[in-house]
Every structure is written in C-alpha cells, then in structure tokens.
Coordinates of C-alpha atoms in Angstrom, one line a residue:
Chain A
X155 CA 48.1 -37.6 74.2
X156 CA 45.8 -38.3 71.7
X157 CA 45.2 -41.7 70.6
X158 CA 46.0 -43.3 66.9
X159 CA 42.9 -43.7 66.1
X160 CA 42.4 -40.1 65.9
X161 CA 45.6 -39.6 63.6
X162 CA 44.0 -42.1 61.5
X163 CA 40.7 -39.8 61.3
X164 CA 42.2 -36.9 60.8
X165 CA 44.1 -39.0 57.6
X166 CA 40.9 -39.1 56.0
X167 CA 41.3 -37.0 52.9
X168 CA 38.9 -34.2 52.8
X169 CA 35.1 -34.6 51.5
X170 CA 36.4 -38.1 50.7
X171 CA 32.7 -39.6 51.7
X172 CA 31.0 -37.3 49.0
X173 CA 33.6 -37.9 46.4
X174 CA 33.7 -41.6 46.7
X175 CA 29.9 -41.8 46.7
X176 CA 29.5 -40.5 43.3
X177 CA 32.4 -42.4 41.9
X178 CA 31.2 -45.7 43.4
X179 CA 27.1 -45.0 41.8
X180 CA 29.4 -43.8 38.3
X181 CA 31.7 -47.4 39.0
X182 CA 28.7 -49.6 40.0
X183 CA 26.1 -48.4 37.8
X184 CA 28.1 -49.1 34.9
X185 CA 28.9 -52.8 35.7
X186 CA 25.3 -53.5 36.9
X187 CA 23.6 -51.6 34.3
X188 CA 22.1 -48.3 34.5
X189 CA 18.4 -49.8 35.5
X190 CA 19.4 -51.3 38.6
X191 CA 20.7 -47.0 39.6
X192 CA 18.4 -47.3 42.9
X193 CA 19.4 -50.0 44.4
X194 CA 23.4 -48.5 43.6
X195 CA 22.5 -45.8 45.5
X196 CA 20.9 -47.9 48.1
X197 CA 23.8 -49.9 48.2
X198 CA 26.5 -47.0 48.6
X199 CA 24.6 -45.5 50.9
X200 CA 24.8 -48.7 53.3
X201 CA 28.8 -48.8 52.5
X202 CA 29.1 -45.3 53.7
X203 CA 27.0 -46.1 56.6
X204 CA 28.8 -49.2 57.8
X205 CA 31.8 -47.4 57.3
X206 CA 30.6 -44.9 60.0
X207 CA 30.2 -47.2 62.3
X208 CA 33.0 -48.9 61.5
X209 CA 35.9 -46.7 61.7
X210 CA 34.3 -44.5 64.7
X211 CA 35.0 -47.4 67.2
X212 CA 37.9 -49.6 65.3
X213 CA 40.7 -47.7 63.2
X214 CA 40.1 -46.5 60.0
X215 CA 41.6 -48.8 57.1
X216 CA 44.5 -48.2 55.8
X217 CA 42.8 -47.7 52.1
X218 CA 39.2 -46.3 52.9
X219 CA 38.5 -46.1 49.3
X220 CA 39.2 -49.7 48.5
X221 CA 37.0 -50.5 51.7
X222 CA 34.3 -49.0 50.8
X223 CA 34.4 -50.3 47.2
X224 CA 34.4 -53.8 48.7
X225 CA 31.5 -52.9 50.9
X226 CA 29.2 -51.1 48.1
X227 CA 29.9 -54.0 45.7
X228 CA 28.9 -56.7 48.5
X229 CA 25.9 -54.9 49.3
X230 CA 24.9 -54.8 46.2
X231 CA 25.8 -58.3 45.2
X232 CA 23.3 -58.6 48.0
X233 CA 20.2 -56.9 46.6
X234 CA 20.9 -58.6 43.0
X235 CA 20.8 -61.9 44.3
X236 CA 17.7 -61.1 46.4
X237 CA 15.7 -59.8 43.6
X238 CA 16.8 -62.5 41.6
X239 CA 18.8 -60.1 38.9
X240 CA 22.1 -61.2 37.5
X241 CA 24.8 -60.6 38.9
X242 CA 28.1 -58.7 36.9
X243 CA 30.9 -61.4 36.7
X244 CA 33.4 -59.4 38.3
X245 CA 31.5 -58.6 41.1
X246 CA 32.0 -62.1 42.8
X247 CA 35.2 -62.8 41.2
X248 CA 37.1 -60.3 41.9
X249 CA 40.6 -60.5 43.7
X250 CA 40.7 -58.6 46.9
X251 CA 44.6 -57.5 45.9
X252 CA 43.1 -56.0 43.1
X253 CA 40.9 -53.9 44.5
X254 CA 43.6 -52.8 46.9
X255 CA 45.7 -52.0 44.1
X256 CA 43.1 -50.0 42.1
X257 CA 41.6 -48.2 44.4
X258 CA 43.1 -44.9 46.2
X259 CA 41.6 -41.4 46.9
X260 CA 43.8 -40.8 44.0
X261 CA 42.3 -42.9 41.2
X262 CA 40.3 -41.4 38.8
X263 CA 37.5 -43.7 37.4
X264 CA 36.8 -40.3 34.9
X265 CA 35.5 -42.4 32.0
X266 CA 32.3 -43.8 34.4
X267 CA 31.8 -40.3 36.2
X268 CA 31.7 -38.9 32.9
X269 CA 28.9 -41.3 31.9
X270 CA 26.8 -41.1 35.3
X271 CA 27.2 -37.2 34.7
X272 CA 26.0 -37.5 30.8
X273 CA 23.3 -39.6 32.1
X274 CA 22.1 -37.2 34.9
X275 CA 22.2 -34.7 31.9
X276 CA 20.0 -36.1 29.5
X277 CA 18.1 -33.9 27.2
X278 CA 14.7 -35.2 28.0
X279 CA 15.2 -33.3 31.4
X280 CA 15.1 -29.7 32.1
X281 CA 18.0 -27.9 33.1
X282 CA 16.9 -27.9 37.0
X283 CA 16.2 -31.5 37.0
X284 CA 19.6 -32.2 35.5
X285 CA 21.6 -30.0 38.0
X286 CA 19.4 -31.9 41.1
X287 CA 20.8 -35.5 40.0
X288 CA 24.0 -34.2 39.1
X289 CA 24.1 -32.9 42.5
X290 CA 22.5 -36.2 44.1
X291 CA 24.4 -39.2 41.8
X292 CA 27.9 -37.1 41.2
X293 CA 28.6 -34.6 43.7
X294 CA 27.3 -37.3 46.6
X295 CA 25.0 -34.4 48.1
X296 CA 21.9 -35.6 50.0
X297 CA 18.5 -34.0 48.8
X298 CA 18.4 -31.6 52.2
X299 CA 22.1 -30.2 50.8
X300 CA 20.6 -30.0 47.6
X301 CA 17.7 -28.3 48.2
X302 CA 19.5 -26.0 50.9
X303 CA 22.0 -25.2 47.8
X304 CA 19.1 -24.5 45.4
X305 CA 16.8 -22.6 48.2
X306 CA 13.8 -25.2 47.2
X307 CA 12.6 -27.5 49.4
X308 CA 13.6 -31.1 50.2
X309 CA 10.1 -32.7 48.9
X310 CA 10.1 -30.8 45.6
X311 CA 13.9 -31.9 44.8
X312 CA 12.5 -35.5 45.9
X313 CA 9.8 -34.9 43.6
X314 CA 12.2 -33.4 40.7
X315 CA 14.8 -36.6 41.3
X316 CA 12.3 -39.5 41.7
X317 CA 10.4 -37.9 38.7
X318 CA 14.2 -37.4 36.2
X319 CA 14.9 -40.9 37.2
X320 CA 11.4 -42.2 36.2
X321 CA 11.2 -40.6 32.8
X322 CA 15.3 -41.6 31.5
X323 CA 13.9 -45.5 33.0
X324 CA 10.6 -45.0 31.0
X325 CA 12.9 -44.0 27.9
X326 CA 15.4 -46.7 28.2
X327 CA 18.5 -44.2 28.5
X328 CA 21.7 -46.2 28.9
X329 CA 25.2 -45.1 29.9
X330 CA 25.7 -45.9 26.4
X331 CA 26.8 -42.7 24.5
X332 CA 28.2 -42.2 21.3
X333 CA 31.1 -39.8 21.4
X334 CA 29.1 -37.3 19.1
X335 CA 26.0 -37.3 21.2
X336 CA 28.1 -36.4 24.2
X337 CA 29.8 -33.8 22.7
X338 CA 27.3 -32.9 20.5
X339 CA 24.1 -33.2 22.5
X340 CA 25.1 -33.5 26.3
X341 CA 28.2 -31.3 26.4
X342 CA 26.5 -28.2 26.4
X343 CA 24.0 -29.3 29.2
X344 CA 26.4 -30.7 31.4
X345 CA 28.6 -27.4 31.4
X346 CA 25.1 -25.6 32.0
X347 CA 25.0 -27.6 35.3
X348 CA 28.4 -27.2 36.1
X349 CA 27.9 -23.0 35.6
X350 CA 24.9 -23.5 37.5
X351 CA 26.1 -24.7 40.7
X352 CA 28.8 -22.4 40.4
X353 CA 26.8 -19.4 40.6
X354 CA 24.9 -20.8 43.3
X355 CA 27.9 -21.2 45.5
X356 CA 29.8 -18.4 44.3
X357 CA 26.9 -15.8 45.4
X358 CA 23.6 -16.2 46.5
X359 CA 21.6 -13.3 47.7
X360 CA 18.3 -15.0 48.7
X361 CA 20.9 -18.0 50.7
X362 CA 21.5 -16.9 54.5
X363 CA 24.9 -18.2 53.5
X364 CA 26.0 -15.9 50.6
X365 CA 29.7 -17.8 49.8
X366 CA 29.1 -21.6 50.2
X367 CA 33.0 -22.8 48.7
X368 CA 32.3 -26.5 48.7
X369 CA 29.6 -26.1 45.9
X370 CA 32.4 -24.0 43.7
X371 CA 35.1 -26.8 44.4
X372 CA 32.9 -29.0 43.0
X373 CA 32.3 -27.1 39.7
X374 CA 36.0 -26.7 39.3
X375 CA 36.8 -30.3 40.0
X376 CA 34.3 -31.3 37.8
X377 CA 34.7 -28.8 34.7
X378 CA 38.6 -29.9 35.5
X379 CA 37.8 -33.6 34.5
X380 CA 35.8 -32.4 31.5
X381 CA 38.9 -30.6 30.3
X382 CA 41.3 -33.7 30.4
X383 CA 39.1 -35.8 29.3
X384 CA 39.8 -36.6 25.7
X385 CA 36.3 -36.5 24.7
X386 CA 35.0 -33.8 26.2
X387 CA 38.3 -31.6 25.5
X388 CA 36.4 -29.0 23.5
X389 CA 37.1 -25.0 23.3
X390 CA 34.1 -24.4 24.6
X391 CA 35.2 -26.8 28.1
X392 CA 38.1 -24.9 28.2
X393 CA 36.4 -21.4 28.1
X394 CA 34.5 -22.7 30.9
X395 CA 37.3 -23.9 32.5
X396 CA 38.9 -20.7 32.3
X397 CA 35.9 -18.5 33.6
X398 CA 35.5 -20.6 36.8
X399 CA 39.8 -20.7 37.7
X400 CA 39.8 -16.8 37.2
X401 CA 36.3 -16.2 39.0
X402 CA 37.4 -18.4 42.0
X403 CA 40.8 -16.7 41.7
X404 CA 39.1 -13.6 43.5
X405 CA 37.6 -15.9 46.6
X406 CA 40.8 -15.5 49.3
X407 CA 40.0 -11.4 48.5
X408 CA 36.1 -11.1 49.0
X409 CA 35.3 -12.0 52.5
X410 CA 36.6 -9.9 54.7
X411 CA 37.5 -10.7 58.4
X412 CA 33.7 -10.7 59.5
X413 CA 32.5 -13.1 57.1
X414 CA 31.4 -10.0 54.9
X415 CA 31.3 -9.6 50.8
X416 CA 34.1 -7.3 49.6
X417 CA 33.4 -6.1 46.4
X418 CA 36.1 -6.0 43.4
X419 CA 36.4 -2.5 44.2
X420 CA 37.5 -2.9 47.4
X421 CA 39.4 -6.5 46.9
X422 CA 43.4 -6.4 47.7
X423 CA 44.4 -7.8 44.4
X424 CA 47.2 -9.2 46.0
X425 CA 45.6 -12.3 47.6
X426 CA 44.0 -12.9 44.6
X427 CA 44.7 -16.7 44.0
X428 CA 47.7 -16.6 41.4
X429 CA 47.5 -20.6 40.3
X430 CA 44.5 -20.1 39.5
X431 CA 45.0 -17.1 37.6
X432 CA 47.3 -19.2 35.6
X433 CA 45.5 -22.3 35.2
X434 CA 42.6 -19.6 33.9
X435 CA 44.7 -17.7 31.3
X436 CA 46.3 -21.7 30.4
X437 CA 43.0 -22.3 29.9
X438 CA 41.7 -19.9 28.3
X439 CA 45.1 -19.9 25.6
X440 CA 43.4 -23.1 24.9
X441 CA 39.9 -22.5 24.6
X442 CA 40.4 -19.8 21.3
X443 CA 40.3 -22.8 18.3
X444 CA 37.9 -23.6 16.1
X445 CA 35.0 -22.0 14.7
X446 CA 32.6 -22.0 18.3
X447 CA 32.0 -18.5 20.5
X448 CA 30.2 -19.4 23.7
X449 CA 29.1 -17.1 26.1
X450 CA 31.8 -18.6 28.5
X451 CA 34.4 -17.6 26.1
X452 CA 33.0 -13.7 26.6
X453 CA 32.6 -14.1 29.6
X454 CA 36.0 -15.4 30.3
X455 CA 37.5 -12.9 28.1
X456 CA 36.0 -10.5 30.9
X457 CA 37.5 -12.5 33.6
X458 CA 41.2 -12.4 31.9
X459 CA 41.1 -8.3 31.7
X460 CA 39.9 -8.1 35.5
X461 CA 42.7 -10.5 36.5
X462 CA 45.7 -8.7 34.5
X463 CA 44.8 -5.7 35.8
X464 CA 46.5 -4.3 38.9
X465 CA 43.8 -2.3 40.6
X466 CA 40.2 -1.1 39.1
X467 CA 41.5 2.0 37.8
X468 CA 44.3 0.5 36.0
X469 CA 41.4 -1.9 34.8
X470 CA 40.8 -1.9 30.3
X471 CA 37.2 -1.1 30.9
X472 CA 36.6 0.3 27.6
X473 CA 37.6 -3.2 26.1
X474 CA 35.3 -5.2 29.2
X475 CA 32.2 -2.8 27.8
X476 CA 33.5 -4.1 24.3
X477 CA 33.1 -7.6 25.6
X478 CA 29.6 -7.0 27.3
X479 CA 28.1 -4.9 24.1
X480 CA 29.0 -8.4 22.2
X481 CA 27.5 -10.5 25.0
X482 CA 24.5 -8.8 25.0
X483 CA 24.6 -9.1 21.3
X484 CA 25.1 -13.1 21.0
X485 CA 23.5 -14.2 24.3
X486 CA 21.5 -11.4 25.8
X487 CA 19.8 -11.6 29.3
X488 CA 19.3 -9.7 32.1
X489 CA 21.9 -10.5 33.8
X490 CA 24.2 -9.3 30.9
X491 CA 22.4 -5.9 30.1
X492 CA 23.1 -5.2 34.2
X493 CA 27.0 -5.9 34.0
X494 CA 27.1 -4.1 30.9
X495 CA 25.5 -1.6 32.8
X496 CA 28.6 -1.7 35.6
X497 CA 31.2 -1.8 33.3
X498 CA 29.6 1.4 31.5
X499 CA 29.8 3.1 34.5
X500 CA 33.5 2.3 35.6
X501 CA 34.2 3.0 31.9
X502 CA 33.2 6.7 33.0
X503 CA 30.1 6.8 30.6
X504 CA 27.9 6.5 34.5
X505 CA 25.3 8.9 32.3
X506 CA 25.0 6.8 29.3
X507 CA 25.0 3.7 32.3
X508 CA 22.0 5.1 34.1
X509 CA 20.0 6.1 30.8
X510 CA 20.7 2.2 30.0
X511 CA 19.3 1.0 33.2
X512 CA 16.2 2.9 32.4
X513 CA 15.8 2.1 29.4
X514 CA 15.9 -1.3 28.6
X515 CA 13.2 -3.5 28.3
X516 CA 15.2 -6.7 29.2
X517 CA 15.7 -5.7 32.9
X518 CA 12.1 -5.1 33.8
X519 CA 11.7 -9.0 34.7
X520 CA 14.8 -8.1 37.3
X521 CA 13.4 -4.5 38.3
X522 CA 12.8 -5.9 41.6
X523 CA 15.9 -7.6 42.4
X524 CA 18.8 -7.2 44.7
X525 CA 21.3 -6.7 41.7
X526 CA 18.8 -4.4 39.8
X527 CA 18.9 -2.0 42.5
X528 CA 22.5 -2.1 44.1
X529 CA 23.6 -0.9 40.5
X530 CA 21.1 1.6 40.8
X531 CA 23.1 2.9 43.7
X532 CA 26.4 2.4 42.2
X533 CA 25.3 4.5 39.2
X534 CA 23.8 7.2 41.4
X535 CA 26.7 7.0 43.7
X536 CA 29.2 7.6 40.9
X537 CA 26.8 10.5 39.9
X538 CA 27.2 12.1 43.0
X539 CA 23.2 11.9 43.5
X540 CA 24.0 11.0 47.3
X541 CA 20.1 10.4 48.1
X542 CA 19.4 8.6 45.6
X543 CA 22.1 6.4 46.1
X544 CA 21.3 5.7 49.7
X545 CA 17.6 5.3 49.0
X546 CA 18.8 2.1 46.1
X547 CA 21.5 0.5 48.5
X548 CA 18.3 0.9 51.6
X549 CA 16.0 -0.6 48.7
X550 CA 18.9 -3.8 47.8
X551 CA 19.0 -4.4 51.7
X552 CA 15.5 -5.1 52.4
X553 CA 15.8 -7.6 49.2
X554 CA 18.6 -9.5 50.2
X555 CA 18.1 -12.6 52.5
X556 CA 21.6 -13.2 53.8
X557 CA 22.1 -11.2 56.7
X558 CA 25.6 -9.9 55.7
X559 CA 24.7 -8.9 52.4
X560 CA 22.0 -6.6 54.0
X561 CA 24.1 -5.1 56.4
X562 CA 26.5 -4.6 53.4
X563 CA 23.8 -2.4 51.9
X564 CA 23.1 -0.5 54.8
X565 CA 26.3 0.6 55.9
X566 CA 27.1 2.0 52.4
X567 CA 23.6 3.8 52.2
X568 CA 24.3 5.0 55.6
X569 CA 27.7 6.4 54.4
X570 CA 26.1 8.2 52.2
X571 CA 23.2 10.0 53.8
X572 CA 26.1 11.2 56.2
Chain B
X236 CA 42.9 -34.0 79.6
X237 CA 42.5 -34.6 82.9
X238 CA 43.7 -38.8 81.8
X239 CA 46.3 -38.7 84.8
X240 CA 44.1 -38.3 87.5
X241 CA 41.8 -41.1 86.2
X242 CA 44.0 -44.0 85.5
X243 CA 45.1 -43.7 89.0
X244 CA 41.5 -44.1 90.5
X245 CA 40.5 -46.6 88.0
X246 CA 42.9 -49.0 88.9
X247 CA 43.1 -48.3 92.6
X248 CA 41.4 -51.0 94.5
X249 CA 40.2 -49.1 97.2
X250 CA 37.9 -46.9 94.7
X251 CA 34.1 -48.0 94.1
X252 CA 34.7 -48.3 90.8
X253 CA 32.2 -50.7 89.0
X254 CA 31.8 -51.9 85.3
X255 CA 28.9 -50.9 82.9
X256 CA 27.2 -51.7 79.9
X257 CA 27.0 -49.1 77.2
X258 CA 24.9 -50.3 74.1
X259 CA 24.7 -48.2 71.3
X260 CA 21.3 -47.8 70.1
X261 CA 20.5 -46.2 66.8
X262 CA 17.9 -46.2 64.4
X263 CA 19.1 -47.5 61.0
X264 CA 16.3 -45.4 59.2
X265 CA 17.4 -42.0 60.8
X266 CA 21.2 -42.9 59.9
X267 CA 20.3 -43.5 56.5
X268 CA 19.2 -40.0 55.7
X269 CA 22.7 -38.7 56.6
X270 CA 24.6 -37.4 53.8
X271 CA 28.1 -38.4 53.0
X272 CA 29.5 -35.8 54.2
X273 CA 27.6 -35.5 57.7
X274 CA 28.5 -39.1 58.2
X275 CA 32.8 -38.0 57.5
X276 CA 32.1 -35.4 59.8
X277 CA 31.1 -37.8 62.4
X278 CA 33.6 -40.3 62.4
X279 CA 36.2 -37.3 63.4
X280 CA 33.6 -36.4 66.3
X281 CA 33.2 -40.0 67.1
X282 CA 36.7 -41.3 67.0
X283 CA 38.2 -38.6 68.7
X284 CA 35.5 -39.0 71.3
X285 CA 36.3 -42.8 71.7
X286 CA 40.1 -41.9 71.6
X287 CA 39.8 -39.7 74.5
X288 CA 37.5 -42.5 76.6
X289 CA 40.1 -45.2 76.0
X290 CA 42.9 -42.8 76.4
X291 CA 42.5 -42.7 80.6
X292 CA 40.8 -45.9 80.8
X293 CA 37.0 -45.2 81.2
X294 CA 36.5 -47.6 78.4
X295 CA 37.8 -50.7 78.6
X296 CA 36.1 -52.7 76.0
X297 CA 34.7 -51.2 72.5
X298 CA 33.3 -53.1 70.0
X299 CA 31.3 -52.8 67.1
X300 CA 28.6 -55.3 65.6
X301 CA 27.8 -56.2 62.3
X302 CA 25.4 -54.8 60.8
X303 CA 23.3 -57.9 59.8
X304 CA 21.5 -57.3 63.4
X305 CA 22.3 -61.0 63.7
X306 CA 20.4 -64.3 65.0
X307 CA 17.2 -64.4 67.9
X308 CA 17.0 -67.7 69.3
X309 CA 13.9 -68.9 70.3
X310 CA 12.9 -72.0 72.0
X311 CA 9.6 -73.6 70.7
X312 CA 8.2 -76.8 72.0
X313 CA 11.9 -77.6 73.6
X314 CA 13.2 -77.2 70.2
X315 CA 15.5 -74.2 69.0
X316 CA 13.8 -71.6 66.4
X317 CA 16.2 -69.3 64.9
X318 CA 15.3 -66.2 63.5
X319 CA 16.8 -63.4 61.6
X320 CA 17.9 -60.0 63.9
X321 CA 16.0 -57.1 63.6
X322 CA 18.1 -55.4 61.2
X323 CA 15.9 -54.9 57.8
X324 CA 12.4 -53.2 59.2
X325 CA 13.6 -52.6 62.6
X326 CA 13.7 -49.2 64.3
X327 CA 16.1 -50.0 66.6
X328 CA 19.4 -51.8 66.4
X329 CA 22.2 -51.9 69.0
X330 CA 25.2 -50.9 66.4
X331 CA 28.0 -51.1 69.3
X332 CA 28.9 -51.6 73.3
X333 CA 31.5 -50.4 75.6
X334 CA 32.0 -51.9 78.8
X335 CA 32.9 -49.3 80.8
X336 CA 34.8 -48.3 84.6
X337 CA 32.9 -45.6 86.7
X338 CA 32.5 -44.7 90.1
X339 CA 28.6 -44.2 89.4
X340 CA 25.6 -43.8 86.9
X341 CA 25.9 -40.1 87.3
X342 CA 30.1 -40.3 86.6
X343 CA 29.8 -42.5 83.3
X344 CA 26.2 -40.6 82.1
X345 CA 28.4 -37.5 82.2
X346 CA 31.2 -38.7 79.6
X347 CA 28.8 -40.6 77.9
X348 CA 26.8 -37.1 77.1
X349 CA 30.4 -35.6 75.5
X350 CA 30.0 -37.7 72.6
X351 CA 27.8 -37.8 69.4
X352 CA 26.2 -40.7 69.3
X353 CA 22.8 -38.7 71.2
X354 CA 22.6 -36.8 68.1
X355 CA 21.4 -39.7 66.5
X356 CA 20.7 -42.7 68.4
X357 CA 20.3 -43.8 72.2
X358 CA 22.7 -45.0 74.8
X359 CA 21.4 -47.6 77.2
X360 CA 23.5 -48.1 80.1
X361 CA 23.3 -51.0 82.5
X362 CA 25.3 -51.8 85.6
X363 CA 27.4 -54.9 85.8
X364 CA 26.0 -56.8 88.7
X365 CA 29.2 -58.4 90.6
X366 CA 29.1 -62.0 92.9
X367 CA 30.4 -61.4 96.3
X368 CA 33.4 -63.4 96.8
X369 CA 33.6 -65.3 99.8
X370 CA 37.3 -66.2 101.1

C-alpha cells in the first residue's frame, strides 16, 4: 500500500541531516579556508534546504550524502564567485563519480571534523562559548536546539556565536594546528565540551525534559572519534571515553514506564547496556598509561565499580568513597564533595555523611540546589529521621523544573510522612 | 486507506470530478531557520503525505521547482525585459505544484490540510477552468 517513495524516506539513516551538516562545514571549511566559515554555513544550510524540497516530492537519491555534498559545494561555488573570492580548484573540477564513490553515511572525513571541532575550541573562548559552536558547526544543532539544550535563550547563544566567531576571525585562527597544540592546548577543552553536553543531556533538573538522549549520542560519537583518532588517542580520551560508555550504560534502566527517573537504587541492573559496559572497561584498560590522572580517570574508576557490581548492596563502596576522597583531593567542587557525600552514606558512615554535608564550606554555593537537598533526604532517610527526610525531598521538588523530577520528589516525601 | 474507493470515482466519467492547481507557497526566510534535523523530520511527514495522495490518484501531477525562483518576463516598449525570479529577497516563492482530481474545493482543501506544508508555508489552490466541447 504504501508508495516507494516512502520506503526511500524511511531509508534515510537516522539524524543523517545533523550529522552531514557538520561534516560538510568541517569538509568545506577546510578547502575554502576557515575565513569564508559563514558563507559554509550559509551554503549547507541551502543544501539541506533544497534537499527538503527535493526528496519530499521526487524520491530520495540513492546516495543522500553525496547529494548534498554536490549541492553545498555548488552553492558555495556560488557565493565565492559572487563575492569575487577564489575559488578551491577542486571545487569546479571535480568528477561527479568521485564524489559518488567517496561519499556514504558511512565515510568518516575524522581528520576535518577534528579540525572544525579544535577550531570551535580555541582557547581565546570561554568554555560556554566553545560548547555553543561546537554545538552549532559540529553537532549541526540550530541556535533554538542549542539554547533549548543549554536553558539560555536563543539571542544570547546568537550573541555568544556571532561574538566566538568574531574574535578567532579578529585573531586570525586557522584550521591549522600543530599536533602538540591540539593535544597539548585544545585536547583538554574540547573533552570539556564533550563532558559538558553530556551532563546536559544525561540529567537536567532545571530542563522540563530531564533525559534528552540525542545530546548524549552526540558526546559518545564524538569522544568515540577522539579515541581512534591517532592524534588525539591520549589516556586521558580514553578515560573519558570510558566514563561516558559506562554512564550511558545505565540509560535502558532509569526511565521507567512513565517517562520517570529511576534512581541507581532502584535500576534492574539487568537491562543495563552490556556493550557498553564493555567498550567502557576496553576503554578504560586503555586509559591507565602514562604519567596523567584526570578527573575522568576517577571518575571512571567510579563508573567501573558501579558497573561490576550486581546490585547496590553487593556494590565496593568503601573503595567508591576511596575514589571520591581522592577526587575531592585533586579536583574538588561541589559537585564532588555532594557524591562523596552519597557514597559515605551507602558506605554506612550516613552519620559521618550528614556531619559532611553540614560542614563543608564548598557546598554553600549549592545550598540551594535540587541535588543539595535530595541528599539531604537521602541522608535523613537512611537515618531514619522520617520528617526530616520528607521536609528535604518536599524542599528538592519545589526546585526542580522538570515536572517528573518533582513528582519524583513528592511521592518519596509523601512515602515517608505516611 | 480508503485508496479503493477513490480510484474508482476518479476515473469514472459520470463523477464531477475537476482538476486543480495546488502551488506550494513558502517563505524561504522561515525555511531557513529550520534546523537539520526539523527539516529530516519533514521529508518523512512530507513524502509519506505525497505517497499517500498519489497512492489513490488525488494527485496526478507533482513537481518541484528549482530553487533559483527563475525568469519574469516583461514586455517594455514591445520589446522583452527579462528579469531574475524572486528568489534572493523575496518573501514568497512557489517551491512546488500538484495538479490535482477532486470533486470540489471543499474535497481537495480537506486532503490538502493532512499534510505539512501549512506548518510552514501556504497552499494556493485554483480551479482548472475546462472549454466546453461541442460535438
């Protein structure tokens, strides 16, 4: 009954739009030169939208990424000429057979989309400005997703993208990179993105959406790339690497049926992702060489126990407080001293846990968060202080923005004042 | 689908069926601001839509134009004058047309309305006019 067309559609590999867009800006901006990065964009843009139109009416090619390649590179052949810039060699010579050859959904182009990412993570910018054009130039995400995925709004990640674009033009920043600056220089800041818009799709409170899944695919695809990529190869990749496959491990167990959080408490360990447990732990095998400790390496240490442990009593929690009293150490934050604080408290020390929570100074910039006060009531909970516990989960609700997260809250406060 | 039941009135000759016009209007500036993965999302909308059209034979014709919004010709002083379409700085460009088989306005505005072009563009819809034959 249905026609082919549709079967051609529905061949359309998935998020193949937002993948090809930020390999053709990484592809094109590195044969027209870096300067000309607007009128890239402009150019893919009009590919994308022609392809719309295009295949919506008349079939969809039979190689939709070597289609739009031809498209973006015509368009922008286009805007060259009529500007009066030069125009790449290859762009007008190039065989269409060997287009068709070279391009598939499958084809990798890793060397440009690591340059366009190094680029988008440039030193000069601070670390929200390079996660809003990693988002915009690699990820293919349009500044209302991006500011939707970052809870800002659209004009200020305008403001933050026209602004980072401005000041690597003004400076004259190339996709030029020696391998030691990358590594060096960039590497850290780019896997700061990638962690970044991991955590923001992994769990965010204040989002009305709590578990967005598209924004952790990304990470992993992208910290993936970093980790074959001879360059980038480093320990300190692979710890990354490893923290993000073991995290998103967990994601088939922590909605439940409703669309609600389960916590690891509650998760049936069994539907916990077991390739990605093992691409973790391969990972992480791989990240403990050479001299460098990062705070992914900790943190995935963290990650490994949880995952090789059947059940949370079962759980080594006197070696995960080990790993938190180091992490505090090395790299301490807030967010640290309050897992810390949780794995103290599973670790049966809840007294010690609560006197912690008190007492230290780092969590009074997060005394008025969501996380602040559901360990609270975790802590009073395992104390048996019923009240108490019910008036922290009551306090969490009221702070959390997603509406299932709230009601979360305030079934297990009601639970408790029954 | 209910495609049975139309192909056999669209090709019955007793029917009042008539032809129509369908232009796609959109306006390139609004299409623009789509993201990549809004505009994947509506080709499966669209082409399933379109499928489903040709499918029982309401459409009979489907094209789309380029996207160059082509030539105006003009005549000036009895001489041709031709310009460049609307394309670049217009607000509206006609981006695709169907010529259609429906009983009535009401009958082809209702399948019309099922698809997603609405969402982000206009749909002008004209009657064929037809020359009485005379045996």
């Amino acid at each position: 009954m249905s026609s082919p067309r549709a079967t051609d559609t529905r061949g359309l590999v998935a998020d193949l739009f937002r993948r090809e867009s930020g390999r053709l800006i990484a592809l094109l901006a590195n044969r027209a030169g870096v300067a000309r990065i607007d009128m890239v964009e402009d150019a893919v843009q009009d590919a994308l939208v022609s392809a719309m139109r295009n295949w919506s009416i008349n079939a969809v090619p039979k190689n939709p990424s070597a289609w739009l390649y031809t498209a973006a590179r015509n368009a922008l052949t286009d805007k060259l000429r009529r500007a009066r810039f030069e125009i790449p060699e290859e762009f007008t010579h190039e065989p269409a057979a060997e287009v068709e050859y070279s391009f598939s959904s499958e084809s990798a182009f890793d060397d440009e989309l690591l340059r366009l990412i190094a680029f988008c993570c440039h030193p000069s910018l601070t670390a929200a400005s390079q996660l809003a054009l990693t988002l915009r130039l690699a990820c293919g995400l349009s500044v209302e997703e991006i500011a939707h995925a970052l809870l800002t709004t659209s004009q200020s990640i305008m403001q933050r993208i026209v602004r980072a674009k401005r000041e690597l033009r003004d400076a004259e920043v190339t996709f030029d990179i020696a391998p030691r600056e990358l590594v060096q220089e960039r590497l850290p800041r780019i896997l700061n993105a990638i962690y970044l818009l991991f955590d923001a799709g992994y769990l965010s409170p204040r989002h009305p959406q709590w578990f967005r899944p598209l924004l952790c695919d990304d990470a992993l695809r992208m910290v993936r790339m970093l980790a074959a990529h001879p360059l980038t190869a480093e320990p300190e990749t692979h710890a990354l690497a490893a923290l993000l496959h073991l995290t998103a491990a967990r994601s088939p167990a922590r909605v439940d049926d409703e669309g609600h959080p389960v916590p690891l408490a509650r998760q049936d360990r069994s539907r916990w992702d077991q390739a990605a447990i093992n691409a973790g732990m391969d990972y992480f095998s791989r990240s403990i060489r050479g001299e460098s400790l990062t705070r992914y390496h900790i943190e995935a240490a963290i990650a490994t126990v949880h995952a090789s442990a059947t059940s949370m009593e079962t759980t080594d929690w006197a070696q995960i407080v080990r790993h938190y009293d180091q992490l505090c150490e090395s790299f301490p934050s807030p967010v640290a001293t309050l897992n810390r604080v949780i794995a103290l408290r599973y670790a049966r020390r809840a007294q010690e846990a609560l006197r912690a929570l008190r007492a230290s100074d780092e969590l009074h910039a997060v005394q008025d968060t969501l996380a602040y006060h559901a360990t609270m009531a975790e802590l009073h909970e395992a104390l048996e202080e019923h009240d108490l516990a019910a008036a922290a989960f009551g306090a969490a609700a009221d702070l959390a923005e997603s509406d299932t997260l709230a009601e979360l809250f305030r079934r297990r406060a009601q639970a408790l004042r029954k | 689908m209910a495609s049975g039941r139309y192909a056999v009135r669209y090709y019955s000759k007793e029917s009042a069926m008539a032809e129509y016009l369908v232009l796609l209007h959109e306006d390139p500036a609004t299409t623009r601001k789509l993201s990549p993965s809004q505009m994947q999302a509506l080709i499966q909308r669209y082409s399933e839509w379109v499928g489903g059209l040709r499918a029982d034979g309401f459409v009979g014709i489907g094209k789309k134009l380029t996207d160059d919004g082509g030539r105006h010709l003009h005549s000036e002083k009895g001489k041709m004058v031709v310009s460049d379409g609307p394309y670049a700085e217009g607000k509206d460009i006609v981006s695709g047309l169907f010529v259609v088989n429906a009983d009535s306005y009401e009958q082809a505005q209702a399948r019309l309305a099922s698809g997603p072009h609405l969402e982000f563009g206009w749909i002008e819809l004209r009657q064929i006019d037809v020359i009485p034959q005379s045996d």
